[in-house]
Amino acid sequence: MNYQTSLLEDWIYQLYKQIGISSPGQLDFRVIADCLGIQLEFWEVSSRLYNRKLIIDSRLTPEEQWQDFAHEICHKLRHAGNHMVMPDMFLELQEFQANHFVLHFCVPTFMLRKLNFRKSRKETIYLISNTFGVTFELANKRLELYENKVNFQKFLSNIWLF
Protein backbone atom coordinates (compact mmCIF):
# COMPACT_ATOMS: atom_id res chain seq x y z
CA MET A 1 0.00 0.00 0.00
CA ASN A 2 1.17 3.50 -0.80
CA TYR A 3 1.18 5.41 2.51
CA GLN A 4 -0.03 9.00 2.12
CA THR A 5 1.85 11.32 4.45
CA SER A 6 0.23 14.36 6.03
CA LEU A 7 1.51 17.91 5.74
CA LEU A 8 2.86 17.63 9.30
CA GLU A 9 4.69 14.38 8.51
CA ASP A 10 6.19 16.03 5.41
CA TRP A 11 7.18 19.14 7.39
CA ILE A 12 8.96 17.06 10.06
CA TYR A 13 10.70 14.95 7.41
CA GLN A 14 11.98 18.10 5.69
CA LEU A 15 13.14 19.62 8.98
CA TYR A 16 15.07 16.49 9.93
CA LYS A 17 16.50 16.19 6.43
CA GLN A 18 17.61 19.84 6.57
CA ILE A 19 19.57 19.25 9.79
CA GLY A 20 20.98 15.89 8.69
CA ILE A 21 18.89 13.53 10.80
CA SER A 22 17.81 10.35 9.11
CA SER A 23 17.75 7.61 11.76
CA PRO A 24 16.42 7.15 15.31
CA GLY A 25 19.93 7.05 16.78
CA GLN A 26 20.37 10.68 15.73
CA LEU A 27 17.30 11.89 17.61
CA ASP A 28 19.03 13.80 20.41
CA PHE A 29 17.19 16.93 21.48
CA ARG A 30 20.42 18.63 22.55
CA VAL A 31 21.85 18.17 19.06
CA ILE A 32 18.57 19.21 17.42
CA ALA A 33 18.43 22.36 19.54
CA ASP A 34 22.01 23.18 18.58
CA CYS A 35 21.28 22.63 14.87
CA LEU A 36 18.27 24.94 15.13
CA GLY A 37 20.17 27.58 17.10
CA ILE A 38 17.98 27.17 20.16
CA GLN A 39 19.45 27.68 23.61
CA LEU A 40 18.54 24.94 26.09
CA GLU A 41 18.57 25.24 29.85
CA PHE A 42 17.56 22.75 32.52
CA TRP A 43 15.69 24.09 35.55
CA GLU A 44 13.53 22.57 38.27
CA VAL A 45 10.38 24.08 36.75
CA SER A 46 7.89 22.84 34.18
CA SER A 47 9.24 22.95 30.63
CA ARG A 48 8.56 26.18 28.73
CA LEU A 49 9.80 28.81 26.32
CA TYR A 50 11.18 31.77 28.21
CA ASN A 51 13.07 34.79 26.86
CA ARG A 52 14.10 33.00 23.65
CA LYS A 53 15.35 30.01 25.66
CA LEU A 54 13.84 26.58 25.85
CA ILE A 55 13.68 25.53 29.49
CA ILE A 56 13.45 21.78 30.13
CA ASP A 57 12.34 20.41 33.49
CA SER A 58 15.47 18.81 34.98
CA ARG A 59 13.36 16.58 37.24
CA LEU A 60 11.95 14.57 34.32
CA THR A 61 13.25 11.30 32.90
CA PRO A 62 15.25 11.52 29.65
CA GLU A 63 12.20 10.22 27.75
CA GLU A 64 9.94 12.85 29.29
CA GLN A 65 12.51 15.57 28.59
CA TRP A 66 12.62 14.52 24.91
CA GLN A 67 8.83 14.69 24.73
CA ASP A 68 8.70 18.07 26.51
CA PHE A 69 11.35 19.37 24.11
CA ALA A 70 9.21 18.32 21.15
CA HIS A 71 6.14 20.00 22.65
CA GLU A 72 7.97 23.27 23.23
CA ILE A 73 9.76 23.17 19.87
CA CYS A 74 6.35 22.99 18.21
CA HIS A 75 5.37 26.23 19.91
CA LYS A 76 8.68 27.81 18.92
CA LEU A 77 8.68 26.72 15.26
CA ARG A 78 5.00 26.55 14.37
CA HIS A 79 3.05 28.86 16.66
CA ALA A 80 2.82 32.57 17.31
CA GLY A 81 1.43 34.67 20.10
CA ASN A 82 1.80 35.08 23.82
CA HIS A 83 0.05 32.33 25.79
CA MET A 84 -0.49 34.76 28.67
CA VAL A 85 -2.85 36.97 26.63
CA MET A 86 -4.36 34.77 23.91
CA PRO A 87 -7.99 33.61 24.03
CA ASP A 88 -8.53 30.30 25.84
CA MET A 89 -9.84 28.47 22.77
CA PHE A 90 -6.81 29.49 20.69
CA LEU A 91 -4.50 28.39 23.51
CA GLU A 92 -6.33 25.03 23.66
CA LEU A 93 -5.89 24.63 19.90
CA GLN A 94 -2.15 25.31 20.11
CA GLU A 95 -1.79 22.85 23.00
CA PHE A 96 -3.70 20.19 21.07
CA GLN A 97 -1.48 20.79 18.03
CA ALA A 98 1.69 20.66 20.14
CA ASN A 99 0.62 17.38 21.77
CA HIS A 100 -0.08 15.89 18.33
CA PHE A 101 3.23 17.25 17.03
CA VAL A 102 5.11 15.41 19.81
CA LEU A 103 3.90 12.06 18.47
CA HIS A 104 5.24 12.76 14.99
CA PHE A 105 8.41 14.63 16.01
CA CYS A 106 9.61 12.05 18.55
CA VAL A 107 8.62 9.08 16.36
CA PRO A 108 8.84 10.37 12.77
CA THR A 109 6.78 8.43 10.27
CA PHE A 110 9.64 8.06 7.80
CA MET A 111 11.63 6.27 10.52
CA LEU A 112 8.71 4.35 12.02
CA ARG A 113 7.89 2.81 8.64
CA LYS A 114 11.39 1.26 8.51
CA LEU A 115 10.94 -0.67 11.77
CA ASN A 116 10.32 -4.39 11.71
CA PHE A 117 7.17 -4.59 13.80
CA ARG A 118 7.01 -7.51 16.21
CA LYS A 119 4.33 -10.18 16.28
CA SER A 120 2.74 -8.87 19.45
CA ARG A 121 1.50 -5.35 19.90
CA LYS A 122 3.19 -5.03 23.30
CA GLU A 123 6.57 -6.03 21.85
CA THR A 124 6.13 -3.48 19.06
CA ILE A 125 5.33 -0.76 21.59
CA TYR A 126 8.49 -1.64 23.53
CA LEU A 127 10.46 -1.59 20.28
CA ILE A 128 9.17 1.91 19.46
CA SER A 129 9.79 3.11 23.02
CA ASN A 130 13.38 1.83 23.06
CA THR A 131 14.21 2.82 19.48
CA PHE A 132 12.95 6.39 19.77
CA GLY A 133 13.62 7.05 23.46
CA VAL A 134 10.00 7.77 24.35
CA THR A 135 7.75 6.59 27.16
CA PHE A 136 5.74 3.41 26.74
CA GLU A 137 2.57 5.55 26.79
CA LEU A 138 3.72 7.75 23.94
CA ALA A 139 4.90 4.72 21.94
CA ASN A 140 1.46 3.15 22.39
CA LYS A 141 -0.33 6.33 21.22
CA ARG A 142 2.01 6.69 18.26
CA LEU A 143 1.51 3.08 17.15
CA GLU A 144 -2.25 3.48 17.47
CA LEU A 145 -2.17 6.68 15.41
CA TYR A 146 -0.06 5.00 12.73
CA GLU A 147 -2.22 1.87 12.60
CA ASN A 148 -5.42 3.93 12.39
CA LYS A 149 -4.04 5.90 9.47
CA VAL A 150 -2.85 2.79 7.63
CA ASN A 151 -6.20 1.07 8.17
CA PHE A 152 -8.15 4.15 7.10
CA GLN A 153 -6.07 4.48 3.94
CA LYS A 154 -6.67 0.79 3.17
CA PHE A 155 -10.39 1.34 3.72
CA LEU A 156 -10.41 4.33 1.36
CA SER A 157 -8.48 2.45 -1.33
CA ASN A 158 -11.06 -0.36 -1.17
CA ILE A 159 -13.93 2.11 -1.55
CA TRP A 160 -12.40 3.59 -4.68
CA LEU A 161 -12.18 0.14 -6.28
CA PHE A 162 -15.97 -0.07 -6.60
CSV table of N, CA and C in Angstrom, one decimal:
chain,number,residue,atom,x,y,z
A,1,MET,N,0.8,-1.2,0.0
A,1,MET,CA,0.0,0.0,0.0
A,1,MET,C,0.9,1.2,0.0
A,2,ASN,N,0.5,2.2,-0.7
A,2,ASN,CA,1.2,3.5,-0.8
A,2,ASN,C,0.7,4.4,0.3
A,3,TYR,N,1.5,4.6,1.3
A,3,TYR,CA,1.2,5.4,2.5
A,3,TYR,C,1.2,6.9,2.1
A,4,GLN,N,0.1,7.6,2.4
A,4,GLN,CA,0.0,9.0,2.1
A,4,GLN,C,0.3,9.8,3.4
A,5,THR,N,1.4,10.5,3.3
A,5,THR,CA,1.8,11.3,4.5
A,5,THR,C,1.0,12.6,4.6
A,6,SER,N,0.9,13.1,5.8
A,6,SER,CA,0.2,14.4,6.0
A,6,SER,C,1.2,15.5,5.8
A,7,LEU,N,0.7,16.7,5.8
A,7,LEU,CA,1.5,17.9,5.7
A,7,LEU,C,2.5,18.0,6.9
A,8,LEU,N,2.0,17.6,8.1
A,8,LEU,CA,2.9,17.6,9.3
A,8,LEU,C,4.0,16.6,9.2
A,9,GLU,N,3.7,15.4,8.7
A,9,GLU,CA,4.7,14.4,8.5
A,9,GLU,C,5.7,14.9,7.5
A,10,ASP,N,5.3,15.5,6.4
A,10,ASP,CA,6.2,16.0,5.4
A,10,ASP,C,7.1,17.1,6.0
A,11,TRP,N,6.5,18.0,6.8
A,11,TRP,CA,7.2,19.1,7.4
A,11,TRP,C,8.3,18.6,8.3
A,12,ILE,N,8.0,17.6,9.1
A,12,ILE,CA,9.0,17.1,10.1
A,12,ILE,C,10.1,16.4,9.3
A,13,TYR,N,9.7,15.6,8.2
A,13,TYR,CA,10.7,15.0,7.4
A,13,TYR,C,11.7,16.0,6.8
A,14,GLN,N,11.1,17.1,6.3
A,14,GLN,CA,12.0,18.1,5.7
A,14,GLN,C,12.9,18.8,6.7
A,15,LEU,N,12.3,19.0,7.9
A,15,LEU,CA,13.1,19.6,9.0
A,15,LEU,C,14.3,18.7,9.3
A,16,TYR,N,14.0,17.4,9.6
A,16,TYR,CA,15.1,16.5,9.9
A,16,TYR,C,16.1,16.3,8.8
A,17,LYS,N,15.6,16.3,7.6
A,17,LYS,CA,16.5,16.2,6.4
A,17,LYS,C,17.4,17.4,6.4
A,18,GLN,N,16.9,18.6,6.6
A,18,GLN,CA,17.6,19.8,6.6
A,18,GLN,C,18.7,19.9,7.6
A,19,ILE,N,18.5,19.2,8.8
A,19,ILE,CA,19.6,19.2,9.8
A,19,ILE,C,20.4,17.9,9.9
A,20,GLY,N,20.2,17.1,8.8
A,20,GLY,CA,21.0,15.9,8.7
A,20,GLY,C,20.6,14.7,9.6
A,21,ILE,N,19.4,14.6,10.0
A,21,ILE,CA,18.9,13.5,10.8
A,21,ILE,C,18.1,12.6,10.0
A,22,SER,N,18.5,11.3,9.9
A,22,SER,CA,17.8,10.3,9.1
A,22,SER,C,17.5,9.0,9.8
A,23,SER,N,18.0,8.9,11.1
A,23,SER,CA,17.8,7.6,11.8
A,23,SER,C,17.5,7.9,13.2
A,24,PRO,N,16.8,6.9,13.9
A,24,PRO,CA,16.4,7.1,15.3
A,24,PRO,C,17.6,7.4,16.2
A,25,GLY,N,18.8,6.8,15.9
A,25,GLY,CA,19.9,7.1,16.8
A,25,GLY,C,20.4,8.5,16.8
A,26,GLN,N,20.0,9.3,15.8
A,26,GLN,CA,20.4,10.7,15.7
A,26,GLN,C,19.4,11.6,16.4
A,27,LEU,N,18.3,11.1,17.0
A,27,LEU,CA,17.3,11.9,17.6
A,27,LEU,C,17.7,12.3,19.0
A,28,ASP,N,18.5,13.3,19.1
A,28,ASP,CA,19.0,13.8,20.4
A,28,ASP,C,18.6,15.3,20.5
A,29,PHE,N,17.7,15.6,21.5
A,29,PHE,CA,17.2,16.9,21.5
A,29,PHE,C,18.2,18.0,21.7
A,30,ARG,N,19.3,17.6,22.4
A,30,ARG,CA,20.4,18.6,22.5
A,30,ARG,C,21.1,19.0,21.2
A,31,VAL,N,21.3,18.0,20.4
A,31,VAL,CA,21.8,18.2,19.1
A,31,VAL,C,20.9,18.9,18.2
A,32,ILE,N,19.6,18.5,18.2
A,32,ILE,CA,18.6,19.2,17.4
A,32,ILE,C,18.5,20.7,17.8
A,33,ALA,N,18.5,21.0,19.1
A,33,ALA,CA,18.4,22.4,19.5
A,33,ALA,C,19.6,23.1,19.0
A,34,ASP,N,20.8,22.5,19.1
A,34,ASP,CA,22.0,23.2,18.6
A,34,ASP,C,21.9,23.4,17.1
A,35,CYS,N,21.4,22.5,16.3
A,35,CYS,CA,21.3,22.6,14.9
A,35,CYS,C,20.3,23.7,14.5
A,36,LEU,N,19.3,23.9,15.4
A,36,LEU,CA,18.3,24.9,15.1
A,36,LEU,C,18.6,26.3,15.8
A,37,GLY,N,19.8,26.3,16.5
A,37,GLY,CA,20.2,27.6,17.1
A,37,GLY,C,19.3,28.0,18.3
A,38,ILE,N,18.8,26.9,19.0
A,38,ILE,CA,18.0,27.2,20.2
A,38,ILE,C,18.8,26.9,21.4
A,39,GLN,N,18.8,27.8,22.3
A,39,GLN,CA,19.5,27.7,23.6
A,39,GLN,C,18.6,26.9,24.6
A,40,LEU,N,19.2,25.8,25.1
A,40,LEU,CA,18.5,24.9,26.1
A,40,LEU,C,19.1,25.2,27.5
A,41,GLU,N,18.2,25.2,28.4
A,41,GLU,CA,18.6,25.2,29.8
A,41,GLU,C,17.7,24.2,30.6
A,42,PHE,N,18.3,23.7,31.7
A,42,PHE,CA,17.6,22.7,32.5
A,42,PHE,C,17.3,23.3,33.9
A,43,TRP,N,16.1,23.5,34.3
A,43,TRP,CA,15.7,24.1,35.6
A,43,TRP,C,14.7,23.1,36.2
A,44,GLU,N,14.5,23.3,37.5
A,44,GLU,CA,13.5,22.6,38.3
A,44,GLU,C,12.2,23.3,38.2
A,45,VAL,N,11.7,23.5,37.0
A,45,VAL,CA,10.4,24.1,36.7
A,45,VAL,C,9.8,23.3,35.6
A,46,SER,N,8.5,23.5,35.3
A,46,SER,CA,7.9,22.8,34.2
A,46,SER,C,8.5,23.4,32.9
A,47,SER,N,8.6,22.6,31.9
A,47,SER,CA,9.2,23.0,30.6
A,47,SER,C,8.5,24.1,30.0
A,48,ARG,N,9.2,25.0,29.3
A,48,ARG,CA,8.6,26.2,28.7
A,48,ARG,C,9.5,26.9,27.8
A,49,LEU,N,9.0,27.8,27.0
A,49,LEU,CA,9.8,28.8,26.3
A,49,LEU,C,9.8,30.0,27.2
A,50,TYR,N,11.0,30.6,27.4
A,50,TYR,CA,11.2,31.8,28.2
A,50,TYR,C,12.3,32.6,27.7
A,51,ASN,N,12.0,33.9,27.3
A,51,ASN,CA,13.1,34.8,26.9
A,51,ASN,C,14.0,34.2,25.8
A,52,ARG,N,13.4,33.6,24.8
A,52,ARG,CA,14.1,33.0,23.7
A,52,ARG,C,14.9,31.8,24.0
A,53,LYS,N,14.7,31.2,25.2
A,53,LYS,CA,15.4,30.0,25.7
A,53,LYS,C,14.3,28.9,25.8
A,54,LEU,N,14.7,27.7,25.6
A,54,LEU,CA,13.8,26.6,25.9
A,54,LEU,C,14.3,26.0,27.2
A,55,ILE,N,13.4,26.1,28.2
A,55,ILE,CA,13.7,25.5,29.5
A,55,ILE,C,13.1,24.1,29.6
A,56,ILE,N,13.9,23.2,30.0
A,56,ILE,CA,13.5,21.8,30.1
A,56,ILE,C,13.5,21.4,31.6
A,57,ASP,N,12.4,20.8,32.1
A,57,ASP,CA,12.3,20.4,33.5
A,57,ASP,C,13.4,19.4,33.8
A,58,SER,N,14.4,19.7,34.6
A,58,SER,CA,15.5,18.8,35.0
A,58,SER,C,15.0,17.6,35.8
A,59,ARG,N,13.8,17.7,36.4
A,59,ARG,CA,13.4,16.6,37.2
A,59,ARG,C,12.8,15.4,36.5
A,60,LEU,N,12.6,15.6,35.2
A,60,LEU,CA,11.9,14.6,34.3
A,60,LEU,C,12.9,13.5,33.9
A,61,THR,N,12.4,12.3,33.5
A,61,THR,CA,13.2,11.3,32.9
A,61,THR,C,13.7,11.8,31.5
A,62,PRO,N,14.8,11.1,31.0
A,62,PRO,CA,15.2,11.5,29.6
A,62,PRO,C,14.1,11.4,28.6
A,63,GLU,N,13.3,10.4,28.7
A,63,GLU,CA,12.2,10.2,27.7
A,63,GLU,C,11.2,11.4,27.9
A,64,GLU,N,10.9,11.8,29.1
A,64,GLU,CA,9.9,12.8,29.3
A,64,GLU,C,10.5,14.2,28.8
A,65,GLN,N,11.8,14.4,29.1
A,65,GLN,CA,12.5,15.6,28.6
A,65,GLN,C,12.5,15.7,27.1
A,66,TRP,N,12.7,14.6,26.4
A,66,TRP,CA,12.6,14.5,24.9
A,66,TRP,C,11.2,14.9,24.4
A,67,GLN,N,10.2,14.4,25.1
A,67,GLN,CA,8.8,14.7,24.7
A,67,GLN,C,8.5,16.1,25.0
A,68,ASP,N,8.9,16.7,26.2
A,68,ASP,CA,8.7,18.1,26.5
A,68,ASP,C,9.4,19.0,25.5
A,69,PHE,N,10.6,18.6,25.1
A,69,PHE,CA,11.4,19.4,24.1
A,69,PHE,C,10.5,19.5,22.8
A,70,ALA,N,10.0,18.3,22.4
A,70,ALA,CA,9.2,18.3,21.2
A,70,ALA,C,8.0,19.2,21.3
A,71,HIS,N,7.3,19.2,22.4
A,71,HIS,CA,6.1,20.0,22.7
A,71,HIS,C,6.5,21.5,22.6
A,72,GLU,N,7.6,21.9,23.2
A,72,GLU,CA,8.0,23.3,23.2
A,72,GLU,C,8.5,23.7,21.9
A,73,ILE,N,9.2,22.8,21.2
A,73,ILE,CA,9.8,23.2,19.9
A,73,ILE,C,8.6,23.4,18.9
A,74,CYS,N,7.5,22.7,19.1
A,74,CYS,CA,6.3,23.0,18.2
A,74,CYS,C,5.9,24.4,18.4
A,75,HIS,N,5.8,24.8,19.7
A,75,HIS,CA,5.4,26.2,19.9
A,75,HIS,C,6.4,27.2,19.3
A,76,LYS,N,7.6,26.9,19.4
A,76,LYS,CA,8.7,27.8,18.9
A,76,LYS,C,8.7,27.9,17.4
A,77,LEU,N,8.5,26.8,16.7
A,77,LEU,CA,8.7,26.7,15.3
A,77,LEU,C,7.4,26.9,14.5
A,78,ARG,N,6.2,26.6,15.1
A,78,ARG,CA,5.0,26.6,14.4
A,78,ARG,C,3.9,27.4,14.9
A,79,HIS,N,4.1,28.0,16.1
A,79,HIS,CA,3.1,28.9,16.7
A,79,HIS,C,3.5,30.3,16.9
A,80,ALA,N,2.5,31.2,17.0
A,80,ALA,CA,2.8,32.6,17.3
A,80,ALA,C,1.9,33.0,18.4
A,81,GLY,N,2.3,34.1,19.1
A,81,GLY,CA,1.4,34.7,20.1
A,81,GLY,C,1.9,34.4,21.5
A,82,ASN,N,1.4,35.2,22.4
A,82,ASN,CA,1.8,35.1,23.8
A,82,ASN,C,0.7,34.3,24.5
A,83,HIS,N,1.0,33.2,25.1
A,83,HIS,CA,0.1,32.3,25.8
A,83,HIS,C,-0.6,33.0,27.0
A,84,MET,N,0.1,34.1,27.5
A,84,MET,CA,-0.5,34.8,28.7
A,84,MET,C,-1.7,35.6,28.3
A,85,VAL,N,-1.8,36.0,27.0
A,85,VAL,CA,-2.8,37.0,26.6
A,85,VAL,C,-3.8,36.4,25.5
A,86,MET,N,-3.5,35.3,25.0
A,86,MET,CA,-4.4,34.8,23.9
A,86,MET,C,-5.7,34.2,24.4
A,87,PRO,N,-6.7,34.2,23.6
A,87,PRO,CA,-8.0,33.6,24.0
A,87,PRO,C,-7.8,32.1,24.4
A,88,ASP,N,-8.6,31.7,25.3
A,88,ASP,CA,-8.5,30.3,25.8
A,88,ASP,C,-8.7,29.3,24.7
A,89,MET,N,-9.6,29.5,23.8
A,89,MET,CA,-9.8,28.5,22.8
A,89,MET,C,-8.6,28.4,21.8
A,90,PHE,N,-8.0,29.5,21.6
A,90,PHE,CA,-6.8,29.5,20.7
A,90,PHE,C,-5.6,28.8,21.4
A,91,LEU,N,-5.5,29.1,22.7
A,91,LEU,CA,-4.5,28.4,23.5
A,91,LEU,C,-4.7,26.9,23.5
A,92,GLU,N,-6.0,26.5,23.7
A,92,GLU,CA,-6.3,25.0,23.7
A,92,GLU,C,-6.0,24.4,22.3
A,93,LEU,N,-6.2,25.1,21.2
A,93,LEU,CA,-5.9,24.6,19.9
A,93,LEU,C,-4.4,24.4,19.8
A,94,GLN,N,-3.6,25.4,20.2
A,94,GLN,CA,-2.2,25.3,20.1
A,94,GLN,C,-1.6,24.2,21.0
A,95,GLU,N,-2.2,24.0,22.1
A,95,GLU,CA,-1.8,22.9,23.0
A,95,GLU,C,-2.1,21.5,22.4
A,96,PHE,N,-3.3,21.4,21.8
A,96,PHE,CA,-3.7,20.2,21.1
A,96,PHE,C,-2.7,19.9,19.9
A,97,GLN,N,-2.4,21.0,19.1
A,97,GLN,CA,-1.5,20.8,18.0
A,97,GLN,C,-0.1,20.4,18.5
A,98,ALA,N,0.4,21.0,19.6
A,98,ALA,CA,1.7,20.7,20.1
A,98,ALA,C,1.7,19.2,20.6
A,99,ASN,N,0.7,18.8,21.3
A,99,ASN,CA,0.6,17.4,21.8
A,99,ASN,C,0.6,16.4,20.6
A,100,HIS,N,-0.1,16.7,19.5
A,100,HIS,CA,-0.1,15.9,18.3
A,100,HIS,C,1.3,15.9,17.7
A,101,PHE,N,1.9,17.1,17.6
A,101,PHE,CA,3.2,17.2,17.0
A,101,PHE,C,4.3,16.3,17.7
A,102,VAL,N,4.2,16.2,19.0
A,102,VAL,CA,5.1,15.4,19.8
A,102,VAL,C,5.1,14.0,19.3
A,103,LEU,N,4.0,13.4,19.0
A,103,LEU,CA,3.9,12.1,18.5
A,103,LEU,C,4.7,11.9,17.2
A,104,HIS,N,4.6,12.8,16.3
A,104,HIS,CA,5.2,12.8,15.0
A,104,HIS,C,6.7,13.2,15.0
A,105,PHE,N,7.0,14.1,15.9
A,105,PHE,CA,8.4,14.6,16.0
A,105,PHE,C,9.3,13.6,16.7
A,106,CYS,N,8.8,13.0,17.8
A,106,CYS,CA,9.6,12.1,18.5
A,106,CYS,C,9.7,10.7,17.8
A,107,VAL,N,8.7,10.4,17.1
A,107,VAL,CA,8.6,9.1,16.4
A,107,VAL,C,8.2,9.4,14.9
A,108,PRO,N,9.2,9.9,14.1
A,108,PRO,CA,8.8,10.4,12.8
A,108,PRO,C,8.4,9.2,11.9
A,109,THR,N,7.4,9.5,11.1
A,109,THR,CA,6.8,8.4,10.3
A,109,THR,C,7.8,7.8,9.3
A,110,PHE,N,8.7,8.6,8.7
A,110,PHE,CA,9.6,8.1,7.8
A,110,PHE,C,10.6,7.1,8.5
A,111,MET,N,10.8,7.2,9.8
A,111,MET,CA,11.6,6.3,10.5
A,111,MET,C,10.8,5.1,11.0
A,112,LEU,N,9.6,5.4,11.5
A,112,LEU,CA,8.7,4.3,12.0
A,112,LEU,C,8.4,3.3,11.0
A,113,ARG,N,8.2,3.7,9.7
A,113,ARG,CA,7.9,2.8,8.6
A,113,ARG,C,9.0,1.8,8.3
A,114,LYS,N,10.2,2.1,8.8
A,114,LYS,CA,11.4,1.3,8.5
A,114,LYS,C,11.6,0.2,9.6
A,115,LEU,N,10.8,0.3,10.7
A,115,LEU,CA,10.9,-0.7,11.8
A,115,LEU,C,10.3,-2.0,11.4
A,116,ASN,N,10.9,-3.1,11.9
A,116,ASN,CA,10.3,-4.4,11.7
A,116,ASN,C,9.4,-4.6,12.9
A,117,PHE,N,8.1,-4.4,12.7
A,117,PHE,CA,7.2,-4.6,13.8
A,117,PHE,C,7.2,-6.0,14.3
A,118,ARG,N,7.0,-6.2,15.6
A,118,ARG,CA,7.0,-7.5,16.2
A,118,ARG,C,5.6,-8.2,16.0
A,119,LYS,N,5.6,-9.5,16.4
A,119,LYS,CA,4.3,-10.2,16.3
A,119,LYS,C,3.3,-9.7,17.3
A,120,SER,N,3.7,-9.4,18.5
A,120,SER,CA,2.7,-8.9,19.5
A,120,SER,C,2.8,-7.4,19.5
A,121,ARG,N,1.6,-6.8,19.8
A,121,ARG,CA,1.5,-5.4,19.9
A,121,ARG,C,2.4,-4.8,21.0
A,122,LYS,N,2.4,-5.5,22.2
A,122,LYS,CA,3.2,-5.0,23.3
A,122,LYS,C,4.7,-5.0,23.0
A,123,GLU,N,5.2,-6.0,22.3
A,123,GLU,CA,6.6,-6.0,21.8
A,123,GLU,C,6.9,-4.9,20.9
A,124,THR,N,5.9,-4.6,20.0
A,124,THR,CA,6.1,-3.5,19.1
A,124,THR,C,6.2,-2.2,19.8
A,125,ILE,N,5.3,-2.0,20.8
A,125,ILE,CA,5.3,-0.8,21.6
A,125,ILE,C,6.7,-0.6,22.3
A,126,TYR,N,7.2,-1.7,22.9
A,126,TYR,CA,8.5,-1.6,23.5
A,126,TYR,C,9.6,-1.3,22.5
A,127,LEU,N,9.5,-1.9,21.3
A,127,LEU,CA,10.5,-1.6,20.3
A,127,LEU,C,10.5,-0.1,19.9
A,128,ILE,N,9.3,0.5,19.8
A,128,ILE,CA,9.2,1.9,19.5
A,128,ILE,C,9.7,2.7,20.6
A,129,SER,N,9.3,2.4,21.8
A,129,SER,CA,9.8,3.1,23.0
A,129,SER,C,11.3,3.1,23.1
A,130,ASN,N,11.9,2.0,23.0
A,130,ASN,CA,13.4,1.8,23.1
A,130,ASN,C,14.1,2.5,21.9
A,131,THR,N,13.6,2.3,20.7
A,131,THR,CA,14.2,2.8,19.5
A,131,THR,C,14.2,4.3,19.5
A,132,PHE,N,13.1,4.9,19.9
A,132,PHE,CA,13.0,6.4,19.8
A,132,PHE,C,13.1,7.1,21.1
A,133,GLY,N,13.4,6.4,22.2
A,133,GLY,CA,13.6,7.1,23.5
A,133,GLY,C,12.4,7.8,24.0
A,134,VAL,N,11.2,7.2,23.9
A,134,VAL,CA,10.0,7.8,24.4
A,134,VAL,C,9.4,6.9,25.4
A,135,THR,N,8.4,7.4,26.2
A,135,THR,CA,7.8,6.6,27.2
A,135,THR,C,6.9,5.5,26.5
A,136,PHE,N,6.6,4.5,27.2
A,136,PHE,CA,5.7,3.4,26.7
A,136,PHE,C,4.4,4.0,26.3
A,137,GLU,N,3.9,4.9,27.1
A,137,GLU,CA,2.6,5.5,26.8
A,137,GLU,C,2.6,6.3,25.5
A,138,LEU,N,3.6,7.0,25.2
A,138,LEU,CA,3.7,7.7,23.9
A,138,LEU,C,3.9,6.8,22.8
A,139,ALA,N,4.7,5.7,23.0
A,139,ALA,CA,4.9,4.7,21.9
A,139,ALA,C,3.6,4.0,21.6
A,140,ASN,N,2.8,3.8,22.6
A,140,ASN,CA,1.5,3.2,22.4
A,140,ASN,C,0.5,4.1,21.6
A,141,LYS,N,0.5,5.4,22.0
A,141,LYS,CA,-0.3,6.3,21.2
A,141,LYS,C,0.1,6.5,19.8
A,142,ARG,N,1.5,6.5,19.6
A,142,ARG,CA,2.0,6.7,18.3
A,142,ARG,C,1.7,5.5,17.4
A,143,LEU,N,1.8,4.3,17.9
A,143,LEU,CA,1.5,3.1,17.1
A,143,LEU,C,0.0,3.1,16.8
A,144,GLU,N,-0.8,3.4,17.7
A,144,GLU,CA,-2.3,3.5,17.5
A,144,GLU,C,-2.6,4.5,16.4
A,145,LEU,N,-2.0,5.6,16.4
A,145,LEU,CA,-2.2,6.7,15.4
A,145,LEU,C,-1.7,6.2,14.0
A,146,TYR,N,-0.6,5.5,14.0
A,146,TYR,CA,-0.1,5.0,12.7
A,146,TYR,C,-1.0,3.9,12.2
A,147,GLU,N,-1.3,3.0,13.0
A,147,GLU,CA,-2.2,1.9,12.6
A,147,GLU,C,-3.6,2.4,12.1
A,148,ASN,N,-4.1,3.4,12.8
A,148,ASN,CA,-5.4,3.9,12.4
A,148,ASN,C,-5.3,4.6,11.0
A,149,LYS,N,-4.2,5.2,10.8
A,149,LYS,CA,-4.0,5.9,9.5
A,149,LYS,C,-3.9,4.9,8.4
A,150,VAL,N,-3.1,3.9,8.6
A,150,VAL,CA,-2.9,2.8,7.6
A,150,VAL,C,-4.2,2.1,7.3
A,151,ASN,N,-4.9,1.8,8.4
A,151,ASN,CA,-6.2,1.1,8.2
A,151,ASN,C,-7.2,1.9,7.5
A,152,PHE,N,-7.2,3.2,7.8
A,152,PHE,CA,-8.1,4.1,7.1
A,152,PHE,C,-7.8,4.3,5.6
A,153,GLN,N,-6.5,4.4,5.3
A,153,GLN,CA,-6.1,4.5,3.9
A,153,GLN,C,-6.4,3.2,3.2
A,154,LYS,N,-6.3,2.0,3.8
A,154,LYS,CA,-6.7,0.8,3.2
A,154,LYS,C,-8.2,0.8,2.9
A,155,PHE,N,-8.9,1.2,3.9
A,155,PHE,CA,-10.4,1.3,3.7
A,155,PHE,C,-10.8,2.2,2.5
A,156,LEU,N,-10.1,3.4,2.5
A,156,LEU,CA,-10.4,4.3,1.4
A,156,LEU,C,-10.0,3.7,0.0
A,157,SER,N,-8.9,3.0,0.0
A,157,SER,CA,-8.5,2.4,-1.3
A,157,SER,C,-9.5,1.4,-1.8
A,158,ASN,N,-10.1,0.7,-0.8
A,158,ASN,CA,-11.1,-0.4,-1.2
A,158,ASN,C,-12.4,0.3,-1.7
A,159,ILE,N,-12.7,1.4,-1.1
A,159,ILE,CA,-13.9,2.1,-1.6
A,159,ILE,C,-13.8,2.6,-3.0
A,160,TRP,N,-12.6,3.1,-3.3
A,160,TRP,CA,-12.4,3.6,-4.7
A,160,TRP,C,-12.3,2.5,-5.7
A,161,LEU,N,-12.2,1.2,-5.3
A,161,LEU,CA,-12.2,0.1,-6.3
A,161,LEU,C,-13.6,-0.2,-6.9
A,162,PHE,N,-14.6,0.2,-6.1
A,162,PHE,CA,-16.0,-0.1,-6.6
A,162,PHE,C,-16.5,0.9,-7.6
